[in-house]
Short mmCIF file of C-alpha atoms in Angstrom, two decimals:
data_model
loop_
_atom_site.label_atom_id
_atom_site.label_comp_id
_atom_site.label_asym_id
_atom_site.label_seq_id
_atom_site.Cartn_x
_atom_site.Cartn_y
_atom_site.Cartn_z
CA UNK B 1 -67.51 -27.12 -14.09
CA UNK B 2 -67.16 -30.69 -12.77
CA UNK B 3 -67.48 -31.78 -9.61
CA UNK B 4 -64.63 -32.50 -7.77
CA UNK B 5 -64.50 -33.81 -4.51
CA UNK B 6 -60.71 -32.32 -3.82
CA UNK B 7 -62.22 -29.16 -4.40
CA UNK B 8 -65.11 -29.20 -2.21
CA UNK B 9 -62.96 -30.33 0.38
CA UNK B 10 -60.43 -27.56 0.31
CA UNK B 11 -63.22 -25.03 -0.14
CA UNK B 12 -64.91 -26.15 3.41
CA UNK B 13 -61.44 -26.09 4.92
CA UNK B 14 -60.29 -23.06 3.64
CA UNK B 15 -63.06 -20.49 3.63
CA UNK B 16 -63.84 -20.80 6.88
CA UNK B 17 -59.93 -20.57 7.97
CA UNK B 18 -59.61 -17.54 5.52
CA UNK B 19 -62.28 -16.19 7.35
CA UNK B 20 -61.38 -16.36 10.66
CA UNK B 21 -57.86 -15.16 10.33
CA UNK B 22 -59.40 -12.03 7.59
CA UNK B 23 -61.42 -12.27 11.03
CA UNK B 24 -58.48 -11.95 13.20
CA UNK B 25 -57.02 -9.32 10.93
CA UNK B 26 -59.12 -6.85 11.04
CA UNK B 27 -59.53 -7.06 14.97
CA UNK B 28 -55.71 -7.00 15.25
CA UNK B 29 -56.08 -3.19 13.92
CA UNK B 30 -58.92 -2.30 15.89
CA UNK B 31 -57.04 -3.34 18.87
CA UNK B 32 -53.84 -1.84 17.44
CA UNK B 33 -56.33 1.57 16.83
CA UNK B 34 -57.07 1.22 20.44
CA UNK B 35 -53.56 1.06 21.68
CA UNK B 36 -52.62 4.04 19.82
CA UNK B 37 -55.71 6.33 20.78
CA UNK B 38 -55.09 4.58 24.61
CA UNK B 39 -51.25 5.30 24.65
CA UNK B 40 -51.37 8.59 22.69
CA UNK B 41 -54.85 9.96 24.53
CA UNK B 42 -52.57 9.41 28.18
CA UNK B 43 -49.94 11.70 26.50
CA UNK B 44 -52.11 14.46 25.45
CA UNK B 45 -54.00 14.30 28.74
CA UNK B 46 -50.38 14.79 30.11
CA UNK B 47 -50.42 17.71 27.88
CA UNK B 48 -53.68 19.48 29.47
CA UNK B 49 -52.67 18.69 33.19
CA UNK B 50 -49.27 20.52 32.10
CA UNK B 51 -51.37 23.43 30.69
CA UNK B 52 -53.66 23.68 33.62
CA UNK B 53 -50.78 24.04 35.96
CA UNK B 54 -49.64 27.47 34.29
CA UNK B 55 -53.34 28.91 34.43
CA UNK B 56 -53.91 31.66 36.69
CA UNK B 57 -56.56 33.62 38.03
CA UNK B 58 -56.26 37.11 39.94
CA UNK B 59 -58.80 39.07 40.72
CA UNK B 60 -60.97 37.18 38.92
CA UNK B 61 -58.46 38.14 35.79
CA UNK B 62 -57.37 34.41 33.88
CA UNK B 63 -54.03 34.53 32.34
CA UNK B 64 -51.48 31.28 31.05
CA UNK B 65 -48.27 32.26 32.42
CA UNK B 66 -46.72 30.22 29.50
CA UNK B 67 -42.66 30.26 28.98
CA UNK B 68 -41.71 30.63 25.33
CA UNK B 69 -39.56 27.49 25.84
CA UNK B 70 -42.43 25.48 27.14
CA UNK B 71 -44.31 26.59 24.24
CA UNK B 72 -42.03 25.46 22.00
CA UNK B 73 -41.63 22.32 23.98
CA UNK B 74 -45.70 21.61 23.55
CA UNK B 75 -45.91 22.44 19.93
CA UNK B 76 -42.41 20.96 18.56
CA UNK B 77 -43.57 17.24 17.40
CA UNK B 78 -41.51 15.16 15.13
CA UNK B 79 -44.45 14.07 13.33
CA UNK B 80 -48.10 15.68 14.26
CA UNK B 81 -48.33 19.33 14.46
CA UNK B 82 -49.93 20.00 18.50
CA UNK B 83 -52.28 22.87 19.46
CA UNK B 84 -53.82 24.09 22.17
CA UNK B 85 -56.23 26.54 23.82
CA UNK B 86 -57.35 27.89 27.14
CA UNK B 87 -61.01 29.06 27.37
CA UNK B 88 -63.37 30.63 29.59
CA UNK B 89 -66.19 28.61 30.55
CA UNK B 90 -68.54 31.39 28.46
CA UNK B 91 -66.23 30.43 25.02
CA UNK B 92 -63.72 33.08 25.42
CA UNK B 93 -60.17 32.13 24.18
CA UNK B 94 -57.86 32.91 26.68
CA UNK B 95 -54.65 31.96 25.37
CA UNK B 96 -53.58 29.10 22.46
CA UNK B 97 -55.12 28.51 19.19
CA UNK B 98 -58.59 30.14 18.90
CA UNK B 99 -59.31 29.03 15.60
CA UNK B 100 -59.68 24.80 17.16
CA UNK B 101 -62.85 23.74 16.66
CA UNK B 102 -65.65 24.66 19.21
CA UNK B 103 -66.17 21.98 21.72
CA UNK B 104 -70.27 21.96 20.86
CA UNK B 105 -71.47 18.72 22.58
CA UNK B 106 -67.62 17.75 23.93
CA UNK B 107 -68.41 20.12 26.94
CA UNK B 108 -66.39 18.90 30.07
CA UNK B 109 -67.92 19.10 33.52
CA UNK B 110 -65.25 17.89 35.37
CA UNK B 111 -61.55 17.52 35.81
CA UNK B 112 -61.77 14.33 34.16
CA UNK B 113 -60.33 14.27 30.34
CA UNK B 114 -62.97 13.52 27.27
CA UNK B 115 -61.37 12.78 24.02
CA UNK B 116 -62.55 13.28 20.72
CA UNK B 117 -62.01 13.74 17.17
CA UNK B 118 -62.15 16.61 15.10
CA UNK B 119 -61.30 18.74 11.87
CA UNK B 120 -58.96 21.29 11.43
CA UNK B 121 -56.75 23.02 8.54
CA UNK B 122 -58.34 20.24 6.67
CA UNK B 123 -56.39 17.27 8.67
CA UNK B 124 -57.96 14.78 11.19
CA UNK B 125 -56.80 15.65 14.78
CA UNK B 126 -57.56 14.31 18.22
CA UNK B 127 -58.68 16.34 21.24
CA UNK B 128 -58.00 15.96 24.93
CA UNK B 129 -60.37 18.53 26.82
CA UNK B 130 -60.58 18.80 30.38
CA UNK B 131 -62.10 21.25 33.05
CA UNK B 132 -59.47 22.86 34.95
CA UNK B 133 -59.74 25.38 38.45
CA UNK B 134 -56.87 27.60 38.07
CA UNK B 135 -54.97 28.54 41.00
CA UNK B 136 -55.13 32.16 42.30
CA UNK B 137 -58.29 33.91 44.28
CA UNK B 138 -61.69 33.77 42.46
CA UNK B 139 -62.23 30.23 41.72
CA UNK B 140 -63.32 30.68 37.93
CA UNK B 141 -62.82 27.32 36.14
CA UNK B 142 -61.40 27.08 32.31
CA UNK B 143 -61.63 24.48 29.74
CA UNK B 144 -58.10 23.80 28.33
CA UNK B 145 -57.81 21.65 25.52
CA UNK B 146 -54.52 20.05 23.28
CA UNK B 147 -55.40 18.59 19.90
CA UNK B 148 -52.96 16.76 17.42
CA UNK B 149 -52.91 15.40 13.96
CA UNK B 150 -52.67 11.36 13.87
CA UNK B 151 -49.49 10.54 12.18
CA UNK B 152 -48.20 8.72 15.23
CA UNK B 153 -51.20 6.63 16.09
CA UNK B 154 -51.07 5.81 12.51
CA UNK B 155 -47.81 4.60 12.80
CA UNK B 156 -48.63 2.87 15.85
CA UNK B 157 -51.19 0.91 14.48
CA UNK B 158 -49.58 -0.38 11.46
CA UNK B 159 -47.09 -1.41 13.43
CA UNK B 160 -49.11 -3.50 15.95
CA UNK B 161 -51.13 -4.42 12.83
CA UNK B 162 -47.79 -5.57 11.03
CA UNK B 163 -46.87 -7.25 13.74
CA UNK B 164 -49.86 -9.03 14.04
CA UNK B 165 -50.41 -10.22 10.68
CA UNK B 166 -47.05 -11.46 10.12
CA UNK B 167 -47.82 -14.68 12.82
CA UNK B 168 -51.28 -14.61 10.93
CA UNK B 169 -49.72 -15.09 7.55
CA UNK B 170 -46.96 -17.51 8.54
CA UNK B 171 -49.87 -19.43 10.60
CA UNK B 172 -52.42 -19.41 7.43
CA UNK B 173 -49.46 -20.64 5.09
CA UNK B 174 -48.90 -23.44 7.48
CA UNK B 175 -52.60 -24.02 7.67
CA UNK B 176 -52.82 -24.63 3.70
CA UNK B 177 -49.65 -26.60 3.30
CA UNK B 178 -51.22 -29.08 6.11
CA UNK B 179 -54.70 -28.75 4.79
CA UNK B 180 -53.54 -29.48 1.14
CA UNK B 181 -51.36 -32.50 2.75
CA UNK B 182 -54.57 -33.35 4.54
CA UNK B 183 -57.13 -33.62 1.80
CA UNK B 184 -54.11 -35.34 -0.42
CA UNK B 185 -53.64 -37.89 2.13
CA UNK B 186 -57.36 -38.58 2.72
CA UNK B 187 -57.97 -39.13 -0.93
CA UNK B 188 -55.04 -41.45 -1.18
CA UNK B 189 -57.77 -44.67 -0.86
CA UNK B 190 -59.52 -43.29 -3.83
CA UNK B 191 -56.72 -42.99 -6.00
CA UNK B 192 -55.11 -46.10 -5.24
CA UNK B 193 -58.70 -48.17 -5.92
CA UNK B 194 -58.98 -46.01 -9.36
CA UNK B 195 -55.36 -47.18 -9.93
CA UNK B 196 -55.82 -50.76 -9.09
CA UNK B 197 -59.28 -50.92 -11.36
CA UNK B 198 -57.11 -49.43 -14.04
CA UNK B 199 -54.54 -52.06 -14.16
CA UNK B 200 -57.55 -55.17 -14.39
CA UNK B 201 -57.83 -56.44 -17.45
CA UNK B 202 -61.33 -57.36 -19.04
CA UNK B 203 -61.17 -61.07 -17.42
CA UNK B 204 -60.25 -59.93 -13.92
CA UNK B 205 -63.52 -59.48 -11.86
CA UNK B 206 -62.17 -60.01 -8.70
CA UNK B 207 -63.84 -58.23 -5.62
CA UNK B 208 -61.50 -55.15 -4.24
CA UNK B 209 -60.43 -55.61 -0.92
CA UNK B 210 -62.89 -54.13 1.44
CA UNK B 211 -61.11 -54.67 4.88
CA UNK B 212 -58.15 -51.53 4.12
CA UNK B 213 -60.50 -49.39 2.83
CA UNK B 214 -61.67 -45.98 4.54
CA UNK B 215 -65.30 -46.85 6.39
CA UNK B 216 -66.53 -43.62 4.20
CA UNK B 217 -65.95 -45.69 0.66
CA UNK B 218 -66.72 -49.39 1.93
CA UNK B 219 -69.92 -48.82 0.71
CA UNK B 220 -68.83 -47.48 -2.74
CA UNK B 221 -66.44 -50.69 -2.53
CA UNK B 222 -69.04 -53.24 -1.89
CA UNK B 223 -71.64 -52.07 -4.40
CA UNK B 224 -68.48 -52.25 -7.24
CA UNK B 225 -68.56 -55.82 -5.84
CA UNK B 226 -71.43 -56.59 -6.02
CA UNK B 227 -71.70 -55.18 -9.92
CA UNK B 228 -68.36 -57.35 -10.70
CA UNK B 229 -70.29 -60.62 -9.44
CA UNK B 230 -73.35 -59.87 -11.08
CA UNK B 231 -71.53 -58.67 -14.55
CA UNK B 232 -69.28 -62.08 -13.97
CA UNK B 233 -72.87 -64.14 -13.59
CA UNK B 234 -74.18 -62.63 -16.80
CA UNK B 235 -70.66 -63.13 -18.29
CA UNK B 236 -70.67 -66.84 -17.92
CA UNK B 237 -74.01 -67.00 -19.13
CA UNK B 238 -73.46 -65.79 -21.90
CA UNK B 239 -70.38 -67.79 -22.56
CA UNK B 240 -72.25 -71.01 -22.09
CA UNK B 241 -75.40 -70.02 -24.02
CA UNK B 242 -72.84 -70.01 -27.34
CA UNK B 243 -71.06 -72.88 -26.34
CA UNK B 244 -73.63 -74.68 -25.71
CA UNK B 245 -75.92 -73.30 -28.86
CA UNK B 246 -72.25 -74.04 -31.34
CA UNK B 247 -72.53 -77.59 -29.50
CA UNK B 248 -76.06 -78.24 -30.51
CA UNK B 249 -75.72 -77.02 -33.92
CA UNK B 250 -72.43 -78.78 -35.17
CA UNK B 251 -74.21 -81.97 -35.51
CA UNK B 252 -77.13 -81.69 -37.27
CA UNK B 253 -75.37 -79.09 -39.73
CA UNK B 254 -72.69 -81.98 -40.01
CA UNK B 255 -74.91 -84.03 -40.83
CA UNK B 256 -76.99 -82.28 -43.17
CA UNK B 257 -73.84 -81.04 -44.81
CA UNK B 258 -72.79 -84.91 -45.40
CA UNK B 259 -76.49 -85.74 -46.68
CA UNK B 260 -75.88 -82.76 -49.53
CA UNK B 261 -71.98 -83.59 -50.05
CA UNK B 262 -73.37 -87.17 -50.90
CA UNK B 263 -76.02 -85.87 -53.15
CA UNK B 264 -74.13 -83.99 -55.38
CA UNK B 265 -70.47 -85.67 -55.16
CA UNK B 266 -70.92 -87.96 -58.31
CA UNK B 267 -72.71 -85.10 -60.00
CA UNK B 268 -70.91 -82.36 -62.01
CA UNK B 269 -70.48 -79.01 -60.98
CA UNK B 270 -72.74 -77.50 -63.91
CA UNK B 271 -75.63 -80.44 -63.41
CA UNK B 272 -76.06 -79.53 -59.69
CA UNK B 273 -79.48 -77.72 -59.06
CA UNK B 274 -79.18 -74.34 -58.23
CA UNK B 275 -81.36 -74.86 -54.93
CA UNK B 276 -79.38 -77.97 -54.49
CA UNK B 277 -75.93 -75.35 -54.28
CA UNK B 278 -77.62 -72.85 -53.09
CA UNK B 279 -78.08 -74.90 -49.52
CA UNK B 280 -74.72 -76.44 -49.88
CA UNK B 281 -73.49 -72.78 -50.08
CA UNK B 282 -75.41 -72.01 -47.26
CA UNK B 283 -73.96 -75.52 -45.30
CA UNK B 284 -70.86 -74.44 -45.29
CA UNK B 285 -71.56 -71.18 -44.00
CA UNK B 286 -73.49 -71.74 -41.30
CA UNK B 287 -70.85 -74.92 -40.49
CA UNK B 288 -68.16 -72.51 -40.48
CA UNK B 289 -70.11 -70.01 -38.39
CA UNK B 290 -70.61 -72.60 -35.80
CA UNK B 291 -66.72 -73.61 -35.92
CA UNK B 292 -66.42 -69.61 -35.43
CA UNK B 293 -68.52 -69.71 -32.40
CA UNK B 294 -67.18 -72.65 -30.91
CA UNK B 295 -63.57 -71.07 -31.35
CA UNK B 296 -64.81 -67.72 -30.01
CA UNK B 297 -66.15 -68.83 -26.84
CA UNK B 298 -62.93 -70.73 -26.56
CA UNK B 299 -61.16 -67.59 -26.43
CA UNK B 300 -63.63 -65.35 -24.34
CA UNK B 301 -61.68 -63.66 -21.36
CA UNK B 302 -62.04 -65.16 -18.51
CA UNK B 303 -61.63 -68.70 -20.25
CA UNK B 304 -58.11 -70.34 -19.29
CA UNK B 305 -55.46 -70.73 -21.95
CA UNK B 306 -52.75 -73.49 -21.22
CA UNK B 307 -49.72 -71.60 -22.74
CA UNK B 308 -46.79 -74.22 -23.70
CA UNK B 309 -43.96 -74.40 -25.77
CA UNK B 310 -44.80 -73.89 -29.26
CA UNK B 311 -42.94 -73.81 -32.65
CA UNK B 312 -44.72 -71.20 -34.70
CA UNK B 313 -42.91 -71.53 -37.78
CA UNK B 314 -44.37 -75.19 -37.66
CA UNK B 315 -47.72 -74.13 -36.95
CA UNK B 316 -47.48 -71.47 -39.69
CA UNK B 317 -46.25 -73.91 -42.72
CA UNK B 318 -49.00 -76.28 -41.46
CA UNK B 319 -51.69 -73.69 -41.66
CA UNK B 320 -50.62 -73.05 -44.97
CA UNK B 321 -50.93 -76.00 -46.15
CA UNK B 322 -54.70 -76.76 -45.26
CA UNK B 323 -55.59 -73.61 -47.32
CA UNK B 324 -53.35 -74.48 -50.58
CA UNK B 325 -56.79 -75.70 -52.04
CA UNK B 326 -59.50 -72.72 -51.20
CA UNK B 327 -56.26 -70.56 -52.82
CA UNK B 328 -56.17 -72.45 -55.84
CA UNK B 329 -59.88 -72.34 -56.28
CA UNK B 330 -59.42 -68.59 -57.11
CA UNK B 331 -56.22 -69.52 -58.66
CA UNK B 332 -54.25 -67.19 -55.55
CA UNK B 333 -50.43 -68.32 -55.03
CA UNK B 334 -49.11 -68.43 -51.27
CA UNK B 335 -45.77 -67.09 -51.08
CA UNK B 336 -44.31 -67.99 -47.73
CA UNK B 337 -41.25 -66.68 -45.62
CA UNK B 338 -40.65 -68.42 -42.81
CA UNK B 339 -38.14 -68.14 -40.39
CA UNK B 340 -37.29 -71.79 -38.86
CA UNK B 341 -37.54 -72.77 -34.67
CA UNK B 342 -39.43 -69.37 -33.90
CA UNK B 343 -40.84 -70.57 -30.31
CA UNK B 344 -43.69 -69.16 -28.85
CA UNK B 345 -45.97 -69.84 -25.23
CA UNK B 346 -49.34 -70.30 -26.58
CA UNK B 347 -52.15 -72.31 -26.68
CA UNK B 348 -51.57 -74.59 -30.34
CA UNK B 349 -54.86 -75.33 -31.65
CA UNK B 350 -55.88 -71.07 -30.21
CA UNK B 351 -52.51 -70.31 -32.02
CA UNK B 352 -53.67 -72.02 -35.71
CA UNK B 353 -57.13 -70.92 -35.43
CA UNK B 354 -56.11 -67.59 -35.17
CA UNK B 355 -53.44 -67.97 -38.44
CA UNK B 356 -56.46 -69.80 -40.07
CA UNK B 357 -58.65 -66.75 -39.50
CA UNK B 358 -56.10 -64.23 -41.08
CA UNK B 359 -55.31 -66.44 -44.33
CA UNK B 360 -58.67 -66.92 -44.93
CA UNK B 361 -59.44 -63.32 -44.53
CA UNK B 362 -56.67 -63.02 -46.92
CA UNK B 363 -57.80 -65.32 -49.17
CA UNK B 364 -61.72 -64.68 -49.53
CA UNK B 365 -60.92 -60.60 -49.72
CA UNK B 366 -58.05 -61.30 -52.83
CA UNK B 367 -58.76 -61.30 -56.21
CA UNK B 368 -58.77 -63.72 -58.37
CA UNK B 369 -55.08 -64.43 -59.86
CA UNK B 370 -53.22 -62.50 -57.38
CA UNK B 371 -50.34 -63.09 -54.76
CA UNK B 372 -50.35 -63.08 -51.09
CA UNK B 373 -47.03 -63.08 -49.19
CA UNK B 374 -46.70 -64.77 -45.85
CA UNK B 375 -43.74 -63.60 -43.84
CA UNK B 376 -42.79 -64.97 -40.25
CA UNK B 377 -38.96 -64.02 -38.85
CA UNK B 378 -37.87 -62.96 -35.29
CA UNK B 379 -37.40 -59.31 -33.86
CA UNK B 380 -35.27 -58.49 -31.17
CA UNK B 381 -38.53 -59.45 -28.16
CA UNK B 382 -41.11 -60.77 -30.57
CA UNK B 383 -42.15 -63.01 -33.65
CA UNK B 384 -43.64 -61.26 -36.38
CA UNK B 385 -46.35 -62.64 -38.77
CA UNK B 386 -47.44 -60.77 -41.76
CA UNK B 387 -49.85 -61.58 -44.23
CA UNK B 388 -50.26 -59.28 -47.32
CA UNK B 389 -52.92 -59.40 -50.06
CA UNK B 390 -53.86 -57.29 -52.85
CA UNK B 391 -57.99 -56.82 -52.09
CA UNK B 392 -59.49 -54.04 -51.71
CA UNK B 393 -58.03 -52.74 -48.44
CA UNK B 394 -59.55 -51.58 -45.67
CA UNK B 395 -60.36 -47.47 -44.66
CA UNK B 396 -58.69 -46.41 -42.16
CA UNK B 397 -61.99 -45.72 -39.92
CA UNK B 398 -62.94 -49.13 -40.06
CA UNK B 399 -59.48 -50.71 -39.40
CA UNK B 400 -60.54 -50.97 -35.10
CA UNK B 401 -64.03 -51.67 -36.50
CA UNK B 402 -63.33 -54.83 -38.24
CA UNK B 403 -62.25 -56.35 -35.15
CA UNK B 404 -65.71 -55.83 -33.53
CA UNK B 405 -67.93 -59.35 -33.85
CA UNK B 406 -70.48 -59.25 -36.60
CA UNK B 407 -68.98 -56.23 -37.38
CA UNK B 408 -68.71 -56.29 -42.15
CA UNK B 409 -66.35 -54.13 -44.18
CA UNK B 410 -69.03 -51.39 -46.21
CA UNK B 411 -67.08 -52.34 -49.12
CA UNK B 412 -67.13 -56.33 -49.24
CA UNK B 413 -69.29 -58.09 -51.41
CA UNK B 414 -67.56 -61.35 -49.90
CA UNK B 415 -69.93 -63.50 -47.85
CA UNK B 416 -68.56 -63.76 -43.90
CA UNK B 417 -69.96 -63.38 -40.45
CA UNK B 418 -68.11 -60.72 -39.02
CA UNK B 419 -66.15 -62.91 -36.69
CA UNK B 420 -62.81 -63.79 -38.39
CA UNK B 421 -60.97 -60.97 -37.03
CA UNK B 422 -62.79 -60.75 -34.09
CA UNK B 423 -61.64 -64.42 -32.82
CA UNK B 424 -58.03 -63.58 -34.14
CA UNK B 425 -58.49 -59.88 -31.54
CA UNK B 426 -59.70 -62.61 -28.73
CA UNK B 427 -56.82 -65.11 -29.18
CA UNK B 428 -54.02 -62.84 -29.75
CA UNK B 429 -55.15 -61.28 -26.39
CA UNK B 430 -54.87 -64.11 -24.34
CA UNK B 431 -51.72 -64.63 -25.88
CA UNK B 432 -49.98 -60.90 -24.78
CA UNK B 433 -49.97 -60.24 -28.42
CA UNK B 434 -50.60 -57.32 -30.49
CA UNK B 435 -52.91 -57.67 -34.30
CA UNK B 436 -52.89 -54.68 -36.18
CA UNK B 437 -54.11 -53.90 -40.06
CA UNK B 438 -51.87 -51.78 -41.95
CA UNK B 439 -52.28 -50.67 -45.42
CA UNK B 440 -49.45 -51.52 -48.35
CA UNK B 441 -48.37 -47.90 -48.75
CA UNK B 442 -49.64 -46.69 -52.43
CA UNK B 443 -50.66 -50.08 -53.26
CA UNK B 444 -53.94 -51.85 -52.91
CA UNK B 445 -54.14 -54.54 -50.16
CA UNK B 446 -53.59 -54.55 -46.42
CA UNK B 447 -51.06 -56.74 -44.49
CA UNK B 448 -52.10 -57.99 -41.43
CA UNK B 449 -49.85 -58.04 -38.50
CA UNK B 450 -49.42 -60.16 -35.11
CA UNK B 451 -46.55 -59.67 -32.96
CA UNK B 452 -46.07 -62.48 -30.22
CA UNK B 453 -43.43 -62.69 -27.39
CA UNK B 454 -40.74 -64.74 -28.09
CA UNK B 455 -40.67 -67.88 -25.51
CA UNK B 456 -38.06 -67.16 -22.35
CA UNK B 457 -34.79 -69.38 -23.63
CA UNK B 458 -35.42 -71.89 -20.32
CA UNK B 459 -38.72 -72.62 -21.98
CA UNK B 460 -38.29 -72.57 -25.37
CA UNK B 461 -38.13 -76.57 -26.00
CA UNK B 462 -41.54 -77.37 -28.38
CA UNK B 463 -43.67 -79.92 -27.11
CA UNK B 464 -43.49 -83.17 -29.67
#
């Protein structure tokens, strides 16, 4: 099970609370037991006082002058059944119920009453005993006693106990609703920092406020702080490390890249020695790996994009063009679409880079001899570029992959540094736009996909 901090909470608050009002329960039916035995034990003491009254003694003869109707008036009981007995202080019954159990250790040496329970006919009754000196001559004492069964103190004390528990219940209700509104309240702070860290994006490393924070989680706060400046530190590090390695490398592979163009430019194609091509091959490469990096730290988060006025369809026919050649080396037609003043906010060089990326990827991942179909037009919110090709396609496992840097297709042969895509993911980004890879349904090929917000009509004038 997880641990969950609500949870505790409510556990600390409640068990205790259960506890002391299970506490309270019980003691409101001993107290309620006591009431009844109190109340009820007064009554049957009542009861022997009454009794002792019609004892007699003559001659040293005891006798219960006892009227039938005050019999009746003893024994009739709505709900217990009453007994009682006279006897002689030797054990003698002298009048009542002889069969009542013997009074053993419940011997009373005095007028004064002792109560106590007892079995008889199989039911639970109580007993009020109590030492009596009848009138008459000869001053021979008797022990009188009047038992009943318990139905009324039962009674009694589930109503007292009813009674009591009813405030208990309503109380203990109360008690959760506020505890529950308590512990809700009090981890209000939490949830509204988890909320606010959910809404940052990846370039926001901003320090949370501290100051409205609970003093319990300023702690919590300040070492998240701290992490953020240190992660922010290593961030633009990191940042400036490429930059800064792309920088250094541009010029010498420039100019080695001139030395070999100038070598072999006279020369033809089939004359060239193979080490000669080989490192021109691996010239360009590397000089389009350092464009790549140069471009990618460009578009890092955290990197400020100056977002103005920008006709895509312009950009798009433009982009085109510069890669009418590397198509026609592997003889690849570029069938274009293009919807006319489609204005976008956006960054322009950003917004070609990131069209250069996907024809390329297009291009180098084609056959030889086929047709790729470039298709720009306006939705309702958005402008829509699509670029289909027939390659290979892409699995659908890999299809998040392939926009992870460095990150090669298992099935291309096609030489690349894993950062095409990855750039295009970075710049569509800043942009508020969405890149996806789709397949071509039961045809081979996959059509890439950017969606970008159409420019707010007040701003949609292109910059010249």
């Amino acid at each position: 099970m997880q641990h969950s901090i609500r949870r505790t909470l409510l556990i600390w608050l409640l068990l205790p609370l259960i506890t002391l009002l299970a506490g309270d329960g019980v003691n409101a039916y001993f107290t309620g037991l006591h009431i009844a035995n109190t109340v009820y034990d007064r009554a049957l003491y009542d009861s022997v006082l009454t009794l002792g009254v019609l004892v007699r003694s003559n001659d040293g003869e005891v006798s219960v002058d006892l009227p039938a109707v005050a019999r009746r008036m003893l024994e009739v009981d709505p709900l217990d059944k009453v007994y009682y007995s006279v006897h002689s202080m030797d054990g003698e019954t002298l009048a009542g119920t002889s069969a009542l159990p013997a009074l053993m250790d419940h011997m009373p040496t005095s007028a004064a009453p002792i109560y106590y329970d007892s079995l008889y006919n199989g039911q639970t009754i109580r007993i009020a005993a109590a030492k009596i000196t009848p009138q008459g001559d000869g001053l021979q004492s008797v022990i009188v006693q009047v038992a009943e069964t318990r139905k009324k103190r039962q009674v009694m004390t589930g109503e007292i106990l009813r009674q009591s528990i009813l405030p208990l219940a309503i109380y203990l209700i109360l008690s959760l609703i506020v505890v529950l509104i308590a512990v809700k309240h009090a981890l209000k702070p939490l949830q509204r920092i988890s909320e606010a860290v959910d809404r940052r994006t990846a370039i926001d490393l901003q320090p949370l406020f501290v100051s409205n924070a609970p003093i319990e989680i300023r702690s919590l706060i300040t070492a998240f702080n701290n992490l953020m400046k240190r992660f922010e530190s290593s961030f633009a590090l990191q940042k400036r490390f490429v930059a800064n390695a792309a920088h250094q490398l541009r010029t010498p592979v420039a100019g080695m890249r001139a030395i070999i163009e100038a070598e072999i430019m006279d020369v033809p194609p089939e004359q060239v020695p193979p080490a000669l091509a080989q490192l021109h091959h691996s010239i360009l490469r590397t000089s389009r790996l350092v464009t790549q990096l140069l471009t990618l730290s460009r578009a890092e988060p955290g990197i400020p994009v100056t977002h103005v006025a920008v006709d895509m369809s312009a950009v798009l026919a433009a982009t085109v063009q510069d890669h009418q050649n590397l198509a026609s080396e592997k003889n690849i037609t570029l069938t274009t679409t293009i919807e006319s003043n489609l204005i976008v906010l956006a960054d322009p060089v950003m917004l070609g880079e990131m069209i250069s990326n996907l024809i390329d990827n297009a291009i180098r991942y084609s056959p030889q001899g086929t047709t790729i179909v470039i298709q720009l037009e306006r939705t309702e919110k958005t402008v829509e570029l699509k670029i289909t090709d027939e390659g290979q396609g892409i699995h659908e496992r890999e299809r998040d992959k392939v926009f992870e840097r460095f990150y090669r297709s298992s099935n291309t042969r096609q030489d690349g540094s894993g950062l095409g895509l990855a750039i295009v993911r970075e710049i569509a980004e800043a942009h508020g736009a969405q890149v996806s890879l789709l397949p071509r349904g039961d045809k081979a090929g996959t059509v890439a996909m950017v969606e970008l917000p159409l420019a707010p009509l007040k701003q949609a004038t292109p910059r010249g």
